[in-house]
Amino acid sequence: MRSPRLIAIVYLRNNLVVQSENFSKYYPLGSLNKTLEYLYKWGVDEIIILSIDGNYNYKILKESLREIHLPVTFGGNIRTNKEIQKLLDIGVDKVSFNQLLRKEPEKIYNFSKLYGKQFIVGSIDVKKFNGKYYEYDYKENKILNTNILQSITRYQKYGVGEFLLNFVDNDGIGNNLNIDISKKIASNISVPLIVCGGAKDIDELVEFYKKTNANPAVGNLFHHFENSARLIKEQLLFKYNEIRDPEYKFYKKNNLEKILGRNEN
């Protein structure tokens, strides 16, 4: 089994990076520019940027991505080819769709035909009710009457190349990733699955991927725990004997350098 991607997820609200908690509380963390700069230099493999309120400042996004040479996914109420093309022009690699996927999936199908399914990320919010998991509409604050596996199976037919599941009940509180349902979904779809919501420590991230074959996305661990990216990389290298070797490193004299067999002092 190959090493998972180290994916950072960044939430925007009012053009500021925020920490989201259960999709109801939002705590400001700083500017998008600095957040992306740090994540890039810390050595993450990919970055997902989601605008919670569906608004974003194109100039700020363009400037923030200028020196970020990593795969970047962006989601923020994107609806037209013109918007997509503008995002491509500034370095966005994939676009995430949530509301549009649910309400007008035929548009997603057309985008997939035009840009390729590898460009399309289906972002789905998940909530638990009576012991089962359902798709959740965060704008209308209601649970939809289809279980999550049914929703994903349906959306996959519209050319989605990757799914991002956000577990609302776990969002921002670090009470464990959902292993069982993630494993079930990953084994029933033919495209990659990314899961966020609930990651509490580094060991859990490694075990989650091993047990589910779904890739966890990380938010709070990067924002609130010192050296988290480097420590995650060390664990991945130890478990899988491979990682993406980051261009920048702020940390010297660590196990990562020893295993890679070099000294940057």
mmCIF file of C-alpha atoms in Angstrom:
data_model
loop_
_atom_site.group_PDB
_atom_site.id
_atom_site.type_symbol
_atom_site.label_atom_id
_atom_site.label_comp_id
_atom_site.label_asym_id
_atom_site.label_seq_id
_atom_site.Cartn_x
_atom_site.Cartn_y
_atom_site.Cartn_z
ATOM 1 C CA MET A 1 0.000 0.000 0.000
ATOM 2 C CA ARG A 2 1.321 3.413 -0.975
ATOM 3 C CA SER A 3 1.626 6.241 1.510
ATOM 4 C CA PRO A 4 -1.439 8.509 1.725
ATOM 5 C CA ARG A 5 -1.311 12.108 0.583
ATOM 6 C CA LEU A 6 -0.832 14.676 3.309
ATOM 7 C CA ILE A 7 -3.835 16.895 2.534
ATOM 8 C CA ALA A 8 -4.497 20.175 4.326
ATOM 9 C CA ILE A 9 -8.011 21.594 4.351
ATOM 10 C CA VAL A 10 -8.510 25.342 4.745
ATOM 11 C CA TYR A 11 -11.876 26.969 5.423
ATOM 12 C CA LEU A 12 -12.620 30.544 4.377
ATOM 13 C CA ARG A 13 -15.322 32.814 5.745
ATOM 14 C CA ASN A 14 -15.446 36.514 4.922
ATOM 15 C CA ASN A 15 -12.101 35.973 3.159
ATOM 16 C CA LEU A 16 -10.415 34.931 6.411
ATOM 17 C CA VAL A 17 -9.164 31.469 7.323
ATOM 18 C CA VAL A 18 -11.347 30.067 10.100
ATOM 19 C CA GLN A 19 -11.687 27.019 12.267
ATOM 20 C CA SER A 20 -15.144 25.545 11.874
ATOM 21 C CA GLU A 21 -16.891 23.716 14.697
ATOM 22 C CA ASN A 22 -19.937 21.582 13.834
ATOM 23 C CA PHE A 23 -20.735 23.967 10.962
ATOM 24 C CA SER A 24 -22.128 26.442 13.512
ATOM 25 C CA LYS A 25 -19.189 28.231 15.151
ATOM 26 C CA TYR A 26 -16.288 29.864 13.357
ATOM 27 C CA TYR A 27 -13.034 31.073 14.891
ATOM 28 C CA PRO A 28 -10.737 33.362 12.855
ATOM 29 C CA LEU A 29 -7.196 32.092 12.357
ATOM 30 C CA GLY A 30 -5.586 34.537 9.933
ATOM 31 C CA SER A 31 -5.031 35.426 6.305
ATOM 32 C CA LEU A 32 -5.193 32.982 3.421
ATOM 33 C CA ASN A 33 -1.848 34.167 2.102
ATOM 34 C CA LYS A 34 0.097 33.317 5.272
ATOM 35 C CA THR A 35 -1.788 30.099 5.912
ATOM 36 C CA LEU A 36 -0.972 28.715 2.457
ATOM 37 C CA GLU A 37 2.616 29.891 2.713
ATOM 38 C CA TYR A 38 3.120 27.988 5.962
ATOM 39 C CA LEU A 39 1.395 24.835 4.734
ATOM 40 C CA TYR A 40 3.516 24.813 1.599
ATOM 41 C CA LYS A 41 6.753 25.301 3.491
ATOM 42 C CA TRP A 42 5.796 22.668 6.046
ATOM 43 C CA GLY A 43 5.630 20.102 3.250
ATOM 44 C CA VAL A 44 1.976 19.172 2.765
ATOM 45 C CA ASP A 45 1.183 17.323 -0.462
ATOM 46 C CA GLU A 46 -2.097 18.985 -1.391
ATOM 47 C CA ILE A 47 -4.313 21.830 -0.223
ATOM 48 C CA ILE A 48 -8.106 22.042 -0.310
ATOM 49 C CA ILE A 49 -9.596 25.532 0.107
ATOM 50 C CA LEU A 50 -13.333 25.749 0.802
ATOM 51 C CA SER A 51 -15.242 29.010 1.092
ATOM 52 C CA ILE A 52 -17.925 28.327 3.690
ATOM 53 C CA ASP A 53 -20.051 31.328 2.769
ATOM 54 C CA GLY A 54 -19.576 30.829 -0.968
ATOM 55 C CA ASN A 55 -17.755 34.143 -1.371
ATOM 56 C CA TYR A 56 -14.121 34.759 -2.172
ATOM 57 C CA ASN A 57 -11.880 37.570 -3.287
ATOM 58 C CA TYR A 58 -10.310 36.576 -6.590
ATOM 59 C CA LYS A 59 -7.348 38.917 -6.169
ATOM 60 C CA ILE A 60 -6.570 37.582 -2.697
ATOM 61 C CA LEU A 61 -6.814 34.004 -3.943
ATOM 62 C CA LYS A 62 -4.587 34.755 -6.931
ATOM 63 C CA GLU A 63 -1.929 36.401 -4.777
ATOM 64 C CA SER A 64 -2.076 33.628 -2.163
ATOM 65 C CA LEU A 65 -1.503 30.928 -4.794
ATOM 66 C CA ARG A 66 1.341 32.706 -6.576
ATOM 67 C CA GLU A 67 4.137 30.764 -4.852
ATOM 68 C CA ILE A 68 2.209 27.590 -3.999
ATOM 69 C CA HIS A 69 3.498 24.838 -6.276
ATOM 70 C CA LEU A 70 1.200 22.059 -5.079
ATOM 71 C CA PRO A 71 -2.084 20.534 -6.260
ATOM 72 C CA VAL A 72 -4.838 22.879 -5.059
ATOM 73 C CA THR A 73 -8.577 22.255 -4.917
ATOM 74 C CA PHE A 74 -10.947 25.195 -4.515
ATOM 75 C CA GLY A 75 -14.642 25.242 -3.706
ATOM 76 C CA GLY A 76 -16.844 28.295 -3.283
ATOM 77 C CA ASN A 77 -20.170 28.335 -5.107
ATOM 78 C CA ILE A 78 -18.554 27.905 -8.523
ATOM 79 C CA ARG A 79 -21.239 27.636 -11.199
ATOM 80 C CA THR A 80 -19.913 28.673 -14.616
ATOM 81 C CA ASN A 81 -17.193 27.857 -17.125
ATOM 82 C CA LYS A 82 -15.994 31.448 -16.871
ATOM 83 C CA GLU A 83 -15.378 31.084 -13.134
ATOM 84 C CA ILE A 84 -13.640 27.755 -13.645
ATOM 85 C CA GLN A 85 -11.352 29.159 -16.322
ATOM 86 C CA LYS A 86 -10.351 32.061 -14.083
ATOM 87 C CA LEU A 87 -9.456 29.592 -11.331
ATOM 88 C CA LEU A 88 -7.409 27.494 -13.748
ATOM 89 C CA ASP A 89 -5.545 30.619 -14.830
ATOM 90 C CA ILE A 90 -4.268 31.245 -11.287
ATOM 91 C CA GLY A 91 -3.162 27.687 -10.543
ATOM 92 C CA VAL A 92 -6.190 25.845 -9.187
ATOM 93 C CA ASP A 93 -6.005 22.177 -10.218
ATOM 94 C CA LYS A 94 -9.428 20.887 -9.149
ATOM 95 C CA VAL A 95 -12.771 22.432 -8.287
ATOM 96 C CA SER A 96 -15.003 21.196 -5.481
ATOM 97 C CA PHE A 97 -18.777 21.240 -5.933
ATOM 98 C CA ASN A 98 -21.374 20.886 -3.189
ATOM 99 C CA GLN A 99 -24.705 22.638 -3.750
ATOM 100 C CA LEU A 100 -24.399 22.523 -7.534
ATOM 101 C CA LEU A 101 -23.704 18.793 -7.465
ATOM 102 C CA ARG A 102 -26.842 18.156 -5.473
ATOM 103 C CA LYS A 103 -29.194 20.558 -7.272
ATOM 104 C CA GLU A 104 -27.899 20.595 -10.847
ATOM 105 C CA PRO A 105 -25.786 17.460 -11.344
ATOM 106 C CA GLU A 106 -26.127 17.704 -15.113
ATOM 107 C CA LYS A 107 -23.862 20.782 -14.975
ATOM 108 C CA ILE A 108 -21.237 18.711 -13.169
ATOM 109 C CA TYR A 109 -21.528 16.106 -15.911
ATOM 110 C CA ASN A 110 -20.885 18.778 -18.544
ATOM 111 C CA PHE A 111 -17.888 20.150 -16.612
ATOM 112 C CA SER A 112 -16.517 16.621 -16.321
ATOM 113 C CA LYS A 113 -16.808 16.096 -20.064
ATOM 114 C CA LEU A 114 -15.092 19.405 -20.758
ATOM 115 C CA TYR A 115 -12.274 19.339 -18.190
ATOM 116 C CA GLY A 116 -11.999 15.634 -17.314
ATOM 117 C CA LYS A 117 -13.318 13.823 -14.257
ATOM 118 C CA GLN A 118 -9.976 14.210 -12.470
ATOM 119 C CA PHE A 119 -10.861 17.918 -12.236
ATOM 120 C CA ILE A 120 -14.158 17.341 -10.393
ATOM 121 C CA VAL A 121 -14.349 16.916 -6.612
ATOM 122 C CA GLY A 122 -17.728 16.089 -5.116
ATOM 123 C CA SER A 123 -17.938 17.688 -1.678
ATOM 124 C CA ILE A 124 -20.608 16.078 0.509
ATOM 125 C CA ASP A 125 -21.526 16.972 4.073
ATOM 126 C CA VAL A 126 -22.547 14.036 6.241
ATOM 127 C CA LYS A 127 -24.644 13.892 9.397
ATOM 128 C CA LYS A 128 -25.687 11.003 11.616
ATOM 129 C CA PHE A 129 -29.346 10.430 12.476
ATOM 130 C CA ASN A 130 -30.790 7.418 14.299
ATOM 131 C CA GLY A 131 -27.560 5.505 13.874
ATOM 132 C CA LYS A 132 -27.300 6.033 10.106
ATOM 133 C CA TYR A 133 -25.395 8.523 7.962
ATOM 134 C CA TYR A 134 -27.174 10.881 5.593
ATOM 135 C CA GLU A 135 -26.289 13.703 3.244
ATOM 136 C CA TYR A 136 -26.716 17.068 4.930
ATOM 137 C CA ASP A 137 -27.675 20.405 3.372
ATOM 138 C CA TYR A 138 -25.805 22.979 5.432
ATOM 139 C CA LYS A 139 -27.498 25.970 3.807
ATOM 140 C CA GLU A 140 -30.970 24.786 4.701
ATOM 141 C CA ASN A 141 -29.771 23.067 7.882
ATOM 142 C CA LYS A 142 -31.544 19.814 7.146
ATOM 143 C CA ILE A 143 -30.765 16.142 6.716
ATOM 144 C CA LEU A 144 -31.719 14.792 3.294
ATOM 145 C CA ASN A 145 -33.753 11.648 2.891
ATOM 146 C CA THR A 146 -31.014 9.594 1.231
ATOM 147 C CA ASN A 147 -28.231 7.747 2.989
ATOM 148 C CA ILE A 148 -24.714 8.788 2.156
ATOM 149 C CA LEU A 149 -23.794 5.698 0.132
ATOM 150 C CA GLN A 150 -26.835 6.168 -2.104
ATOM 151 C CA SER A 151 -25.897 9.806 -2.666
ATOM 152 C CA ILE A 152 -22.310 9.036 -3.606
ATOM 153 C CA THR A 153 -23.285 6.186 -5.907
ATOM 154 C CA ARG A 154 -25.651 8.540 -7.718
ATOM 155 C CA TYR A 155 -23.173 11.429 -7.974
ATOM 156 C CA GLN A 156 -20.417 9.206 -9.302
ATOM 157 C CA LYS A 157 -22.503 8.722 -12.449
ATOM 158 C CA TYR A 158 -22.213 12.449 -13.181
ATOM 159 C CA GLY A 159 -18.454 12.337 -13.674
ATOM 160 C CA VAL A 160 -17.117 13.070 -10.195
ATOM 161 C CA GLY A 161 -13.456 12.055 -10.059
ATOM 162 C CA GLU A 162 -12.945 12.292 -6.305
ATOM 163 C CA PHE A 163 -15.174 12.675 -3.250
ATOM 164 C CA LEU A 164 -14.621 14.780 -0.159
ATOM 165 C CA LEU A 165 -16.749 13.809 2.848
ATOM 166 C CA ASN A 166 -17.064 16.245 5.733
ATOM 167 C CA PHE A 167 -18.565 14.710 8.865
ATOM 168 C CA VAL A 168 -20.524 17.577 10.403
ATOM 169 C CA ASP A 169 -20.885 16.048 13.870
ATOM 170 C CA ASN A 170 -17.104 15.704 14.155
ATOM 171 C CA ASP A 171 -16.188 18.995 12.516
ATOM 172 C CA GLY A 172 -13.522 20.863 14.463
ATOM 173 C CA ILE A 173 -13.797 18.933 17.730
ATOM 174 C CA GLY A 174 -11.306 16.092 17.280
ATOM 175 C CA ASN A 175 -13.458 13.184 18.422
ATOM 176 C CA ASN A 176 -12.155 10.577 15.960
ATOM 177 C CA LEU A 177 -12.522 9.969 12.249
ATOM 178 C CA ASN A 178 -15.387 7.699 11.173
ATOM 179 C CA ILE A 179 -13.642 4.477 10.213
ATOM 180 C CA ASP A 180 -16.542 2.075 9.590
ATOM 181 C CA ILE A 181 -18.656 4.212 7.257
ATOM 182 C CA SER A 182 -15.560 5.565 5.469
ATOM 183 C CA LYS A 183 -14.342 2.035 4.810
ATOM 184 C CA LYS A 184 -17.761 1.000 3.502
ATOM 185 C CA ILE A 185 -17.960 3.958 1.138
ATOM 186 C CA ALA A 186 -14.372 3.633 -0.116
ATOM 187 C CA SER A 187 -14.959 -0.040 -0.961
ATOM 188 C CA ASN A 188 -18.119 0.757 -2.938
ATOM 189 C CA ILE A 189 -16.837 3.521 -5.230
ATOM 190 C CA SER A 190 -14.290 3.506 -8.021
ATOM 191 C CA VAL A 191 -12.735 6.924 -7.364
ATOM 192 C CA PRO A 192 -10.573 8.243 -4.489
ATOM 193 C CA LEU A 193 -12.208 9.242 -1.205
ATOM 194 C CA ILE A 194 -11.040 12.041 1.101
ATOM 195 C CA VAL A 195 -12.489 12.313 4.607
ATOM 196 C CA CYS A 196 -12.344 15.206 7.041
ATOM 197 C CA GLY A 197 -13.850 15.928 10.414
ATOM 198 C CA GLY A 198 -12.654 14.420 13.693
ATOM 199 C CA ALA A 199 -8.912 13.875 13.294
ATOM 200 C CA LYS A 200 -7.377 14.191 16.756
ATOM 201 C CA ASP A 201 -3.800 12.919 16.523
ATOM 202 C CA ILE A 202 -1.125 11.653 14.157
ATOM 203 C CA ASP A 203 -1.424 7.954 14.987
ATOM 204 C CA GLU A 204 -5.126 8.064 14.169
ATOM 205 C CA LEU A 205 -4.437 9.512 10.709
ATOM 206 C CA VAL A 206 -2.071 6.685 9.843
ATOM 207 C CA GLU A 207 -4.410 3.990 11.163
ATOM 208 C CA PHE A 208 -7.420 5.521 9.434
ATOM 209 C CA TYR A 209 -5.815 5.267 6.016
ATOM 210 C CA LYS A 210 -4.567 1.748 6.708
ATOM 211 C CA LYS A 211 -8.038 0.511 7.703
ATOM 212 C CA THR A 212 -10.188 2.375 5.174
ATOM 213 C CA ASN A 213 -8.051 3.191 2.105
ATOM 214 C CA ALA A 214 -9.636 6.660 2.342
ATOM 215 C CA ASN A 215 -7.330 9.656 2.587
ATOM 216 C CA PRO A 216 -7.806 11.887 5.650
ATOM 217 C CA ALA A 217 -7.681 15.660 5.233
ATOM 218 C CA VAL A 218 -6.228 17.668 8.105
ATOM 219 C CA GLY A 219 -7.219 21.064 9.455
ATOM 220 C CA ASN A 220 -6.814 21.753 13.163
ATOM 221 C CA LEU A 221 -3.738 19.578 13.613
ATOM 222 C CA PHE A 222 -1.859 21.995 11.370
ATOM 223 C CA HIS A 223 -3.294 25.117 12.959
ATOM 224 C CA HIS A 224 -2.895 24.212 16.618
ATOM 225 C CA PHE A 225 -0.166 21.576 17.036
ATOM 226 C CA GLU A 226 3.499 22.444 16.655
ATOM 227 C CA ASN A 227 5.549 20.516 14.051
ATOM 228 C CA SER A 228 2.483 18.485 13.061
ATOM 229 C CA ALA A 229 3.277 18.246 9.338
ATOM 230 C CA ARG A 230 6.819 17.087 9.959
ATOM 231 C CA LEU A 231 5.694 14.548 12.575
ATOM 232 C CA ILE A 232 3.009 13.155 10.262
ATOM 233 C CA LYS A 233 5.603 12.813 7.498
ATOM 234 C CA GLU A 234 7.884 10.885 9.850
ATOM 235 C CA GLN A 235 5.108 8.469 10.735
ATOM 236 C CA LEU A 236 4.169 7.947 7.094
ATOM 237 C CA LEU A 237 7.767 7.322 6.114
ATOM 238 C CA PHE A 238 8.151 4.818 8.948
ATOM 239 C CA LYS A 239 4.924 2.977 8.067
ATOM 240 C CA TYR A 240 5.092 3.043 4.264
ATOM 241 C CA ASN A 241 8.774 3.646 3.508
ATOM 242 C CA GLU A 242 7.926 6.520 1.175
ATOM 243 C CA ILE A 243 6.730 10.133 1.270
ATOM 244 C CA ARG A 244 6.792 13.195 -0.899
ATOM 245 C CA ASP A 245 10.067 14.900 0.009
ATOM 246 C CA PRO A 246 9.115 18.566 0.647
ATOM 247 C CA GLU A 247 11.097 21.301 -1.049
ATOM 248 C CA TYR A 248 11.223 23.376 2.139
ATOM 249 C CA LYS A 249 12.057 22.181 5.641
ATOM 250 C CA PHE A 250 12.039 24.295 8.769
ATOM 251 C CA TYR A 251 13.056 21.337 10.952
ATOM 252 C CA LYS A 252 16.550 19.871 11.177
ATOM 253 C CA LYS A 253 18.066 16.975 13.112
ATOM 254 C CA ASN A 254 14.980 14.784 13.052
ATOM 255 C CA ASN A 255 14.169 11.209 12.131
ATOM 256 C CA LEU A 256 12.943 12.293 8.711
ATOM 257 C CA GLU A 257 16.429 13.432 7.741
ATOM 258 C CA LYS A 258 18.022 10.259 9.109
ATOM 259 C CA ILE A 259 15.668 7.946 7.229
ATOM 260 C CA LEU A 260 16.170 9.892 3.996
ATOM 261 C CA GLY A 261 19.894 9.447 4.548
ATOM 262 C CA ARG A 262 21.043 13.025 4.355
ATOM 263 C CA ASN A 263 22.019 15.932 6.547
ATOM 264 C CA GLU A 264 20.946 19.492 5.768
ATOM 265 C CA ASN A 265 22.926 21.197 8.514
#
